[in-house]
Short mmCIF file of C-alpha atoms and ligand atoms in Angstrom, two decimals:
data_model
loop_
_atom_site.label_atom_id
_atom_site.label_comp_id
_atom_site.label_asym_id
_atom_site.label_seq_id
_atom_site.Cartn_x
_atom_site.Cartn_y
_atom_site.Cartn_z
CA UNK A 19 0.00 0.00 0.00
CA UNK A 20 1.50 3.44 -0.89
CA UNK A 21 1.61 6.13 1.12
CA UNK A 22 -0.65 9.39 -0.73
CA UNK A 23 2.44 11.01 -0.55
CA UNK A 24 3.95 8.18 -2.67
CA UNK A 25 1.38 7.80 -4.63
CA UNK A 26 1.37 11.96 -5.42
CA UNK A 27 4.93 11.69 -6.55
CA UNK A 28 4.27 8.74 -8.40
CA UNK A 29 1.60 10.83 -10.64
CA UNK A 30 3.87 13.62 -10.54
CA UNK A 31 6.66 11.30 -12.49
CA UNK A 32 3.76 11.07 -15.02
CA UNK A 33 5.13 13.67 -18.01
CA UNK A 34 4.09 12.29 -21.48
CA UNK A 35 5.84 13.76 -24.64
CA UNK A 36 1.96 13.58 -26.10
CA UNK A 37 -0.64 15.53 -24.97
CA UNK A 38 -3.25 12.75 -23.25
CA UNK A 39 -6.72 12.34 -24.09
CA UNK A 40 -8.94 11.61 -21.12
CA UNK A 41 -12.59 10.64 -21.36
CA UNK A 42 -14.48 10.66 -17.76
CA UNK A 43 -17.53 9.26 -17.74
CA UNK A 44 -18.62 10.51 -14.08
CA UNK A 45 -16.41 13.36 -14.34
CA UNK A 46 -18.66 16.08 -13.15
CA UNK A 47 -18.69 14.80 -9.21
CA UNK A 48 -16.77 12.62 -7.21
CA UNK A 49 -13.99 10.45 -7.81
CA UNK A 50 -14.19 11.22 -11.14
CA UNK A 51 -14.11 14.69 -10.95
CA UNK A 52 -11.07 14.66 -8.52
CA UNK A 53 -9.09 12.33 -11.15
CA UNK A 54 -10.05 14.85 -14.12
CA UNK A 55 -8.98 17.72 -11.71
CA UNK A 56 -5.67 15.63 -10.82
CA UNK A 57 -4.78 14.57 -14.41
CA UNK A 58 -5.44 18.59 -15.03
CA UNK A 59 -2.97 19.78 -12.97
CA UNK A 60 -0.66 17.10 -13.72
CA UNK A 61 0.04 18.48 -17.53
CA UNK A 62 -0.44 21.86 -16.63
CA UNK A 63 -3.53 21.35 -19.08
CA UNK A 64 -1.95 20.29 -21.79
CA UNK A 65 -4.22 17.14 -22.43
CA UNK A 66 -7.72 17.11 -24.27
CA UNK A 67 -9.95 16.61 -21.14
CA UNK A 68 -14.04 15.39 -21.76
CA UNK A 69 -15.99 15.75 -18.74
CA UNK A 70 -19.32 12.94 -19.73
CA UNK A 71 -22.42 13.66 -17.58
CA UNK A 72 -25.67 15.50 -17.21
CA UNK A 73 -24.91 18.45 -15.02
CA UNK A 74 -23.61 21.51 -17.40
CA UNK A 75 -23.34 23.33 -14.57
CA UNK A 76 -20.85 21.39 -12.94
CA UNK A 77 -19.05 20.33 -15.80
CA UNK A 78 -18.18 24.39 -16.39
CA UNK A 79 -16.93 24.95 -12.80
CA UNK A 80 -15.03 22.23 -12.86
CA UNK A 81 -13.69 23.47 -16.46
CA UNK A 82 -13.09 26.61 -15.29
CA UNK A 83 -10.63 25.71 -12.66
CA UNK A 84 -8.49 23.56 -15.14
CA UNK A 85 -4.99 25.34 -15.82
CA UNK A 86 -5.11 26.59 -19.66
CA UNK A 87 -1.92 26.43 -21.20
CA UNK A 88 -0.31 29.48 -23.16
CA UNK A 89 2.85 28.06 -24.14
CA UNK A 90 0.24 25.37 -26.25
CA UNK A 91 -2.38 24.95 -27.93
CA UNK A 92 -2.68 21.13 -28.12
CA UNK A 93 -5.38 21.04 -25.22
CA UNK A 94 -8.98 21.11 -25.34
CA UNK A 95 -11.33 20.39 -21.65
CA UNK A 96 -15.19 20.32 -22.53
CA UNK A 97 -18.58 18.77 -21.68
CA UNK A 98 -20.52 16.17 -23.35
CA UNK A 99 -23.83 15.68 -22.46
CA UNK A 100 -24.80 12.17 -21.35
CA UNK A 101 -27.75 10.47 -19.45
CA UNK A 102 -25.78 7.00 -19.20
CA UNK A 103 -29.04 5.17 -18.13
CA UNK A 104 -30.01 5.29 -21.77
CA UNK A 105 -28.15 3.33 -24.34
CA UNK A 106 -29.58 4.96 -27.11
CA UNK A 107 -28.01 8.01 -25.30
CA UNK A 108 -24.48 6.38 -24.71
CA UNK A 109 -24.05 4.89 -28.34
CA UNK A 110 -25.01 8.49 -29.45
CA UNK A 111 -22.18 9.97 -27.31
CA UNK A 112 -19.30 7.57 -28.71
CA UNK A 113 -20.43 7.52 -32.60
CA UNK A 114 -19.83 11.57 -31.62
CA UNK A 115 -16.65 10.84 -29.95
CA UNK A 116 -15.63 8.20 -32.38
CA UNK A 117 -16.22 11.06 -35.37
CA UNK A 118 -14.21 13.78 -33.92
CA UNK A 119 -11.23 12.27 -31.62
CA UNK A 120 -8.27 10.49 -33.58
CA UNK A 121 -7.48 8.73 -30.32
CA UNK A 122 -7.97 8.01 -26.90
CA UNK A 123 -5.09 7.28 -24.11
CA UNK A 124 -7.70 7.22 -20.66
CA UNK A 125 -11.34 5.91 -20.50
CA UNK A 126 -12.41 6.85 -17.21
CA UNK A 127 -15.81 5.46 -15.60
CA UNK A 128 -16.93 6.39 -12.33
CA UNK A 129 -20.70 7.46 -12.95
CA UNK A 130 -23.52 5.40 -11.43
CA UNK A 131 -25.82 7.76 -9.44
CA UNK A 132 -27.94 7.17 -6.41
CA UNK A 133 -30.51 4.90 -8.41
CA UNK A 134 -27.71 2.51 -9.06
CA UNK A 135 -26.19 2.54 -5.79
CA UNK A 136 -29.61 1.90 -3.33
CA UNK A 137 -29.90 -0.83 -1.06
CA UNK A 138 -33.39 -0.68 -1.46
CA UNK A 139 -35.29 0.34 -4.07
CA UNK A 140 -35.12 -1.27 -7.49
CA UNK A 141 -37.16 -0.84 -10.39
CA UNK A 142 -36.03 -0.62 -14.36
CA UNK A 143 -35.36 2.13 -16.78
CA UNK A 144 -37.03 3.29 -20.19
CA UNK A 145 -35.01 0.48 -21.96
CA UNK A 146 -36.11 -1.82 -19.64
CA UNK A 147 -32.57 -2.25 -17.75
CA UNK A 148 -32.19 -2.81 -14.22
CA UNK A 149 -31.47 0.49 -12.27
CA UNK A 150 -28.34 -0.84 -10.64
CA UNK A 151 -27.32 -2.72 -13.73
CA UNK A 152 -27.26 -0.09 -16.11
CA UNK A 153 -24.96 2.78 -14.69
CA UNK A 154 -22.74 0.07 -12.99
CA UNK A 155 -22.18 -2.39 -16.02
CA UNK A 156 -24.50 -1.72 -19.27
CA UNK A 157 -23.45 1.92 -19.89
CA UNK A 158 -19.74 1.16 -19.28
CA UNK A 159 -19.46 -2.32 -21.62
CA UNK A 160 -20.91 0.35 -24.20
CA UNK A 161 -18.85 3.43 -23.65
CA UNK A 162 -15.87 0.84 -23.90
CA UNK A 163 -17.15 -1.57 -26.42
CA UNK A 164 -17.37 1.31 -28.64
CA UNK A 165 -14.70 3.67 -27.68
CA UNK A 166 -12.22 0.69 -28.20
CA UNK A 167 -10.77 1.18 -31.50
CA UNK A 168 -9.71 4.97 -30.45
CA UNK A 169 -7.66 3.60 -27.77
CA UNK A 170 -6.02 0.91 -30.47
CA UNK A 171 -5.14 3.73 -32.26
CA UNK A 172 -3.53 5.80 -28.90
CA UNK A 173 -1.67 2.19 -28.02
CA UNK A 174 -0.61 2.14 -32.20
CA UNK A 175 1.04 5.22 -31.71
CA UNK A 176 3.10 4.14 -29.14
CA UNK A 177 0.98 6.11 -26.60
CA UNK A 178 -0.72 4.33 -23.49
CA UNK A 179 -4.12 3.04 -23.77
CA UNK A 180 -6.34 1.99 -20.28
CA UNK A 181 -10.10 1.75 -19.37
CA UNK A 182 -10.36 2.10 -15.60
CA UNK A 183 -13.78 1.02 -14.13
CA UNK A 184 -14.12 2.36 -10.59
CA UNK A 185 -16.49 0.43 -8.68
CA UNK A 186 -15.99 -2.70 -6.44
CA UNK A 187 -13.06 -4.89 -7.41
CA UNK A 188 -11.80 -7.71 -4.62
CA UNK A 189 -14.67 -7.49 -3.25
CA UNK A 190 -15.23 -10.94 -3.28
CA UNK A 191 -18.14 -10.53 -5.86
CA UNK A 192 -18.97 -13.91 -8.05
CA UNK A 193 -20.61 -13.67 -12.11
CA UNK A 194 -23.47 -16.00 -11.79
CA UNK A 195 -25.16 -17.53 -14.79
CA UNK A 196 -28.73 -16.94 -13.79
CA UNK A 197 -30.84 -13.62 -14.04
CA UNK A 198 -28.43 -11.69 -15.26
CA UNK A 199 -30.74 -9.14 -16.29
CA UNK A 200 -32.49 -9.33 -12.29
CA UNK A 201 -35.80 -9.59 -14.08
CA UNK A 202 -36.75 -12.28 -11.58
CA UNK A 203 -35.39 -10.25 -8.55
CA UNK A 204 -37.39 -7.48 -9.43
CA UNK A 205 -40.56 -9.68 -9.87
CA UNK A 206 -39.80 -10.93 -6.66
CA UNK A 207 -39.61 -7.57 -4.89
CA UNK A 208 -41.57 -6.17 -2.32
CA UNK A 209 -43.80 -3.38 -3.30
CA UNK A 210 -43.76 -0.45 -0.38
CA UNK A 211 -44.86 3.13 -0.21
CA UNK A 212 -43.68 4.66 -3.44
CA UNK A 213 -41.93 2.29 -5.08
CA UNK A 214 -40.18 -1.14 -5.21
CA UNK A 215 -38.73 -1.72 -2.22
CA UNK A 216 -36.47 -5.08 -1.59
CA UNK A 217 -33.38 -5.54 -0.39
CA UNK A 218 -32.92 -9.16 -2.10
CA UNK A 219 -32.97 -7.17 -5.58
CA UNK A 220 -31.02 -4.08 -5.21
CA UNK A 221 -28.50 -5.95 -3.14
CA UNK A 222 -28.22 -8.16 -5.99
CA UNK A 223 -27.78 -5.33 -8.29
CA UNK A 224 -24.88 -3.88 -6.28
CA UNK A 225 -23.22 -6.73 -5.88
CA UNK A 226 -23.73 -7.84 -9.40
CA UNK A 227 -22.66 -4.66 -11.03
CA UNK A 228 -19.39 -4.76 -9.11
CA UNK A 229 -19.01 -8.41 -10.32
CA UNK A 230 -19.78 -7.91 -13.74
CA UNK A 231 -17.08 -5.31 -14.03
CA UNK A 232 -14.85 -8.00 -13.48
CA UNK A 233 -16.05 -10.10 -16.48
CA UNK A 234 -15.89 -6.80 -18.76
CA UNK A 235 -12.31 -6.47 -18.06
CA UNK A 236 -11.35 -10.44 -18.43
CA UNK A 237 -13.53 -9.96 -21.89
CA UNK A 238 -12.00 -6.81 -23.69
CA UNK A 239 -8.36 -7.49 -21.68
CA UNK A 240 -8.18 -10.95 -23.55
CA UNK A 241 -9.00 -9.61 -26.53
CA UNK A 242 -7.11 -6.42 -26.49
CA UNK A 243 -3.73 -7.41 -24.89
CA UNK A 244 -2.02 -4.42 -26.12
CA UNK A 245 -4.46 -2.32 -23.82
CA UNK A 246 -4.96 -2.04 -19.73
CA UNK A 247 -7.98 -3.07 -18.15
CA UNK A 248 -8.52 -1.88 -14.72
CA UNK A 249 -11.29 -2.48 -12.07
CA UNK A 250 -10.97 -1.20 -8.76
CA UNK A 251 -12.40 -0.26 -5.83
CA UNK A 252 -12.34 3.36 -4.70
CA UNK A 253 -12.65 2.60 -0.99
CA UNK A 254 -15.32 4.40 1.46
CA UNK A 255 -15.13 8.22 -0.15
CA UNK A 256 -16.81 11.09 1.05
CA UNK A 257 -17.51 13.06 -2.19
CA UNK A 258 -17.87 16.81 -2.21
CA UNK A 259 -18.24 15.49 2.12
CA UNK A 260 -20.76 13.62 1.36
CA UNK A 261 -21.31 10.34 2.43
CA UNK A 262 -22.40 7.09 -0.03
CA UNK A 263 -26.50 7.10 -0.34
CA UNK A 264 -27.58 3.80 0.68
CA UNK A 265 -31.47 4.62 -0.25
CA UNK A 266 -33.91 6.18 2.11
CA UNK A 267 -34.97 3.76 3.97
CA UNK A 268 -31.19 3.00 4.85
CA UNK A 269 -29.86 6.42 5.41
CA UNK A 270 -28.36 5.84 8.85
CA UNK A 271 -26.41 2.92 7.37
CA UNK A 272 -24.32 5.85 5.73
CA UNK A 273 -23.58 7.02 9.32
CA UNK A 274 -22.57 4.13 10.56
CA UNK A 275 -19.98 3.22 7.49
CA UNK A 276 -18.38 6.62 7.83
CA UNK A 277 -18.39 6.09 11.80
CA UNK A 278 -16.82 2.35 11.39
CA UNK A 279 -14.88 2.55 8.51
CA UNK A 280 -12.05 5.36 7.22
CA UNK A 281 -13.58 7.11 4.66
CA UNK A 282 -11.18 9.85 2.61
CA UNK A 283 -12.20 12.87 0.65
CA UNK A 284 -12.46 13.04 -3.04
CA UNK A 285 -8.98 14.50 -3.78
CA UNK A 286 -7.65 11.59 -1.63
CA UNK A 287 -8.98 9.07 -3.69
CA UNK A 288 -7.91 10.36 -6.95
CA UNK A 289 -4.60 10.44 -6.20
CA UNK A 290 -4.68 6.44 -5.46
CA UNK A 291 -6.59 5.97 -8.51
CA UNK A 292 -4.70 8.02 -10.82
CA UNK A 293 -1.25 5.95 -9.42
CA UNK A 294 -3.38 3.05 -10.95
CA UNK A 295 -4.45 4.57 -13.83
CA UNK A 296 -0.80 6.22 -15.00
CA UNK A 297 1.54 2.92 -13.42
CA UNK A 298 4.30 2.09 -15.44
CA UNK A 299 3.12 -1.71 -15.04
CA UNK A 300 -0.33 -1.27 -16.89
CA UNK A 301 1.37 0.77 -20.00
CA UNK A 302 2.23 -2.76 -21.66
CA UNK A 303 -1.61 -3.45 -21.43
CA UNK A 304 -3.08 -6.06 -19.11
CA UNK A 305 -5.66 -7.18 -17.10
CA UNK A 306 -5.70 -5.66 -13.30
CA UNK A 307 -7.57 -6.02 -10.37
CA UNK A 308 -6.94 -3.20 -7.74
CA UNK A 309 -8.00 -2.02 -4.31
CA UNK A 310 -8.36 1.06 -2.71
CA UNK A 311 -4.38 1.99 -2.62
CA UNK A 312 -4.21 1.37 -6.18
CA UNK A 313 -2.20 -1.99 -5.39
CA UNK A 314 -2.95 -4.77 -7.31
CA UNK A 315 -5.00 -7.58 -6.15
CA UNK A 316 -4.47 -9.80 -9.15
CA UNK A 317 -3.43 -8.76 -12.75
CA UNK A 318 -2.32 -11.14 -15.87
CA UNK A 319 -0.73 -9.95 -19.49
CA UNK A 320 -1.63 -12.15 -22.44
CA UNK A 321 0.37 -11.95 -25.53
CA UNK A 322 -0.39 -9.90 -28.19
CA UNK A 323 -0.96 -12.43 -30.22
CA UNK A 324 -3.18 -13.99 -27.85
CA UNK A 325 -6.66 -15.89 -28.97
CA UNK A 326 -9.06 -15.53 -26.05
CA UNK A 327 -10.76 -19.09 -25.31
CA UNK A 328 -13.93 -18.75 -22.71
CA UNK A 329 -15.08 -22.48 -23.76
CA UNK A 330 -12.96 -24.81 -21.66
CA UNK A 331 -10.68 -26.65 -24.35
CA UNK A 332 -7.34 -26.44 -25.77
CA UNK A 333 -5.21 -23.70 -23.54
CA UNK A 334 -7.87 -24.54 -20.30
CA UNK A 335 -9.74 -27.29 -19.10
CA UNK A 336 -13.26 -27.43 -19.22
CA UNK A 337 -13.30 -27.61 -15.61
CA UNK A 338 -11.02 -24.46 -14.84
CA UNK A 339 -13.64 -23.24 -17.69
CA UNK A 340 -16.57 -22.79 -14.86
CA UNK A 341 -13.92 -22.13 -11.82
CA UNK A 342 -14.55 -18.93 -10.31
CA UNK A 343 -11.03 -17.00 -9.93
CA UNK A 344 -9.93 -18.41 -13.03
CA UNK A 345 -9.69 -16.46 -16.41
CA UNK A 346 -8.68 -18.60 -19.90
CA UNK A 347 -7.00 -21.36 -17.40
CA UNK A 348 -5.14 -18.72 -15.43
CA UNK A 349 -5.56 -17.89 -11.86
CA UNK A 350 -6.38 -14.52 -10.98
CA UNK A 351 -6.28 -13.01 -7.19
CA UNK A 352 -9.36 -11.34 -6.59
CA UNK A 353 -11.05 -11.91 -9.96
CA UNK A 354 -15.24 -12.67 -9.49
CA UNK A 355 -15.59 -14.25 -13.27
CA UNK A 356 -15.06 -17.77 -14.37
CA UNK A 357 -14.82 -18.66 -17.76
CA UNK A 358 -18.42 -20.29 -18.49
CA UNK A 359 -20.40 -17.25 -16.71
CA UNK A 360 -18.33 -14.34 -18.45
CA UNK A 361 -18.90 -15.70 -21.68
CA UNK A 362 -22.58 -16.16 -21.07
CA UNK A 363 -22.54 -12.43 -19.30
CA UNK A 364 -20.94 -11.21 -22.56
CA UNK A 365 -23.74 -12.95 -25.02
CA UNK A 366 -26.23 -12.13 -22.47
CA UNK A 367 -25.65 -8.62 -22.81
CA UNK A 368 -24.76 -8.22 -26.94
CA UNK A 369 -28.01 -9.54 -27.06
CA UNK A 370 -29.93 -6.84 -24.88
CA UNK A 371 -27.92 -4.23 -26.42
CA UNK A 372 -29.07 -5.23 -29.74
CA UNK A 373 -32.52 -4.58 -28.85
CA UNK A 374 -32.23 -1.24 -27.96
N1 NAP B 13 -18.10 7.08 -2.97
C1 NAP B 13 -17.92 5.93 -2.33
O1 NAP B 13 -17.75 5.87 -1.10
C2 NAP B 13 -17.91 4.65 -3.12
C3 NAP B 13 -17.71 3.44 -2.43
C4 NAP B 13 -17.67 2.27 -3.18
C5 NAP B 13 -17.83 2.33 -4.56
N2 NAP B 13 -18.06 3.51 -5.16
C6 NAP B 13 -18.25 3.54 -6.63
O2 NAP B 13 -17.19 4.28 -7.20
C7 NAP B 13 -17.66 5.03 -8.33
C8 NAP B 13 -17.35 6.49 -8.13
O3 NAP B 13 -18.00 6.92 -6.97
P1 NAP B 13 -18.55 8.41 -6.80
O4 NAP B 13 -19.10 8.48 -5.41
O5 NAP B 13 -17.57 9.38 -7.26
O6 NAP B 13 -19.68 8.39 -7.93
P2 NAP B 13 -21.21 8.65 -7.92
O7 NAP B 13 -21.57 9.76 -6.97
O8 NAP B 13 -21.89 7.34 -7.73
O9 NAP B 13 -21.41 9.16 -9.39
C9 NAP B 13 -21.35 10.52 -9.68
C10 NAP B 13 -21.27 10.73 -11.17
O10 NAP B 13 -22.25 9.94 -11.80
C11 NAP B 13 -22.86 10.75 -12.79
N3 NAP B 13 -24.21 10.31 -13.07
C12 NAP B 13 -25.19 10.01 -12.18
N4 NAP B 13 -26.32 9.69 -12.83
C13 NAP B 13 -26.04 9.81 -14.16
C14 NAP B 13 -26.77 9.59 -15.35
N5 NAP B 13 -28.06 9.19 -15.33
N6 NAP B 13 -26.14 9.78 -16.54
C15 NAP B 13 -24.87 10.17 -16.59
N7 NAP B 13 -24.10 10.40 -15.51
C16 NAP B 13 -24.69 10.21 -14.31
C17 NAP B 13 -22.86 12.14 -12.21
O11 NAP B 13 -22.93 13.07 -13.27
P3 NAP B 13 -24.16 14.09 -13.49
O12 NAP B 13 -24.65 14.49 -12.16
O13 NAP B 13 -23.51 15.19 -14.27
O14 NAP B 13 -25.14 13.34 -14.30
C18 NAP B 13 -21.51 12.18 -11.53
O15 NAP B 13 -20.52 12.60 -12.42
C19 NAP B 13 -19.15 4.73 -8.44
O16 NAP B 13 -19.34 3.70 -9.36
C20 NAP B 13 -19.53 4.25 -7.05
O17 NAP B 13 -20.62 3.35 -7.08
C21 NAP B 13 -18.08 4.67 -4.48
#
C-alpha cells in the first residue's frame, strides 16, 4: 500500500511527450471529478480533457478551474452531455466521440448515481434495464465496447491506452449464470410506499454490477492485450463530504460506514486511482484487479498475439472453464468471473444491447 504522498509523486513522475486524451464518464462529481482535476494539474492542461455527464453546470466549474496552457495549444477540456441510463443516449455519445477524436489514451468510468447505488429500491429504466445494472455495467461495456478502436489507435502510436472502471473490485463478488438481467429479482420484490422496495434485488444489483465489471475487463483485456484493463475499488469516499447514499430507507447505514470505517475525501482518492491509472506496469496493457491503494490484487498480461478461449478446451480445461477466480486457465487473485459465466454475461448482454 503506498503512502498518498507516494502515490502523489508517483503521478507527478507522469510527463508524457503527447498531450493525453482523457474521457471521464462521471467526471462532473466525485472520484471522477477529482481524477479529471488531478490529471489537469498534472500536464499543466496540456491534455484534451471530456468531462461525460448530465450536469452543465458542474461540468463548467469544474472546467473553469483547469490550468489553460499558453505556451500550447494542443489542449482542449469540454462537456458532453450524457444520461448513461439510456443506451440509445451512450451509443449516441461515442459515434460523436468516435467522429471527432483520432485517439484516446484514458477511458475513465466512475458514474452510477444514487438509483444505481440503493440498497433498497429497485425498479427498471425506459429500456427496460435494471437500475443498478445499467450505470454500474450496461453503460460502461458500451462506452468501452465502442470507444475501443480509439484507444487501439492511442496504443498504435506508441501512446498508453487503459479503461479504468471504478467500482468494487476484490470485493469478493462472483458472475453468476442466472438472471443476469435481475428480471426475476425485481418480480420478486416487495412493493412499499412509493416504489419497489427489496433488499434481495437491489443488493443483488450492487453486488452484481461490481461483479460484472470483473467479467468486462477479463472480456475486452483478452482480446485487447495491447491495452490495460482496470477495475478497482475506490474505498469508502466522502464526495464533495458527502457520504455514499444507501437509499432512504437505509440512510443511517451511511452514518454508521463513515463512523466504522475510514472514509477519505475526493482528492484523496484520486490520487490512489490516478497511481493506478498512470503505473508504469499497466502501459504494456493487461488485465488488473486493484484495491483502494491502487495496489494490485491480481493482474495477468496475455500476448499480443493472444486468442481468447472462454469455452474450456485447448489452452484450459473445461473444468477451470466454470472455476470462479480463473480467467482462460489462469488464476487470478481477486477476480469474481469464471470462464463459463463471463462468456454467457458477454452474449447475455450483446443480445440486450441489440434490442435497444
Ligand atoms: N463514494 C464511495 O464511497 C464509493 C464506495 C464504493 C464504490 N463507489 C463507486 O465508485 C464510483 C465512483 O464513486 P462516486 O461516489 O464518485 O460516484 P457517484 O456519486 O456514484 O457518481 C457521480 C457521477 O455519476 C454521474 N451520473 C449520475 N447519474 C447519471 C446519469 N443518469 N447519466 C450520466 N451520468 C450520471 C454524475 O454526473 P451528473 O450528475 O452530471 O449526471 C456524476 O458525475 C461509483 O461507481 C460508485 O458506485 C463509491
Amino acid at each position: 500500500m503506498p503512502s498518498l504522498s507516494t502515490a502523489a509523486a508517483s503521478n507527478a513522475a507522469f510527463s508524457p511527450s503527447y498531450a493525453p486524451v482523457a474521457v471521464f464518464v462521471g467526471g462532473t462529481s466525485g472520484v471522477g471529478q477529482a481524477m479529471a482535476e488531478a490529471l489537469a494539474r498534472q500536464t499543466d492542461g496540456r491534455a484534451h480533457i471530456i468531462l461525460v455527464g448530465r450536469n452543465a453546470g458542474a461540468a463548467a466549474r469544474i472546467l473553469a478551474g483547469f490550468p489553460k496552457p499558453t505556451d500550447s495549444d494542443e489542449w482542449k477540456h469540454e462537456f458532453v452531455y450524457c444520461d448513461a441510463t439510456s443506451m440509445k443516449g451512450v451509443r449516441a455519445v461515442c459515434d460523436e466521440l468516435k467522429r471527432r477524436l483520432q485517439r484516446i489514451n484514458f477511458l475513465v468510468l466512475t458514474a452510477s448515481g444514487p438509483k444505481a447505488n440503493s440498497m433498497v429500491e429497485c425498479g427498471e429504466t425506459e429500456e427496460g434495464l435494471d437500475n443498478h445494472l445499467v450505470m454500474r455495467y450496461f453503460a460502461r461495456y458500451l462506452y468501452t465496447r465502442d470507444l475501443l478502436p480509439l484507444l487501439v489507435r492511442a496504443r498504435e502510436e506508441g501512446q498508453r491506452a487503459h479503461v479504468m472502471t471504478v467500482l468494487g473490485a476484490g470485493l469478493g463478488f462472483k458472475v453468476p449464470t442466472d438472471d443476469l438481467g435481475l428480471v426475476e429479482a425485481r418480480a420478486a420484490s416487495w412493493k412499499f410506499l412509493h416504489g419497489a422496495v427489496t433488499s434481495s434485488a437491489a443488493m443483488k444489483g450492487m453486488m452484481r454490477g461490481a461483479a460484472y465489471n470483473d467479467g468486462l475487463v477479463a472480456w475486452f483485456g483478452t482480446k485487447y492485450p495491447q491495452i490495460a484493463f482496470t477495475h478497482i475499488y475506490p474505498g469508502q469516499v466522502a464526495t464533495e463530504g458527502k457520504l455514499f447514499y444507501p437509499g432512504w430507507l437505509l440512510t443511517p447505514l451511511s452514518w454508521i460506514v463513515a463512523f466504522m470505517r475510514h472514509v477519505i475525501p475526493q482528492d484523496e482518492c484520486a490520487q490512489y486511482m490516478l497511481h493506478a491509472l498512470l503505473d508504469a506496469e499497466s502501459e504494456r496493457g493487461g488485465i488488473y484487479i486493484r484495491d483502494n491503494y491502487g495496489d494490485v490484487v491480481g493482474s495477468h498480461s496475455f500476448p499480443a498475439d493472444y486468442q481468447p478461449n472462454f469455452s474450456g478446451d485447448s489452452s484450459s480445461s473445461s473444468a477451470a472453464a466454470a472455476k470462479i477466480g480463473f480467467l482462460n486457465g489462469i488464476p487470478l487473485k481477486g477476480y469474481g468471473g469464471s470462464d463459463v459465466a463471463v462468456a454467457r454475461l458477454m452474449e447475455y448482454t450483446e443480445e440486450v444491447l441489440s434490442e435497444i
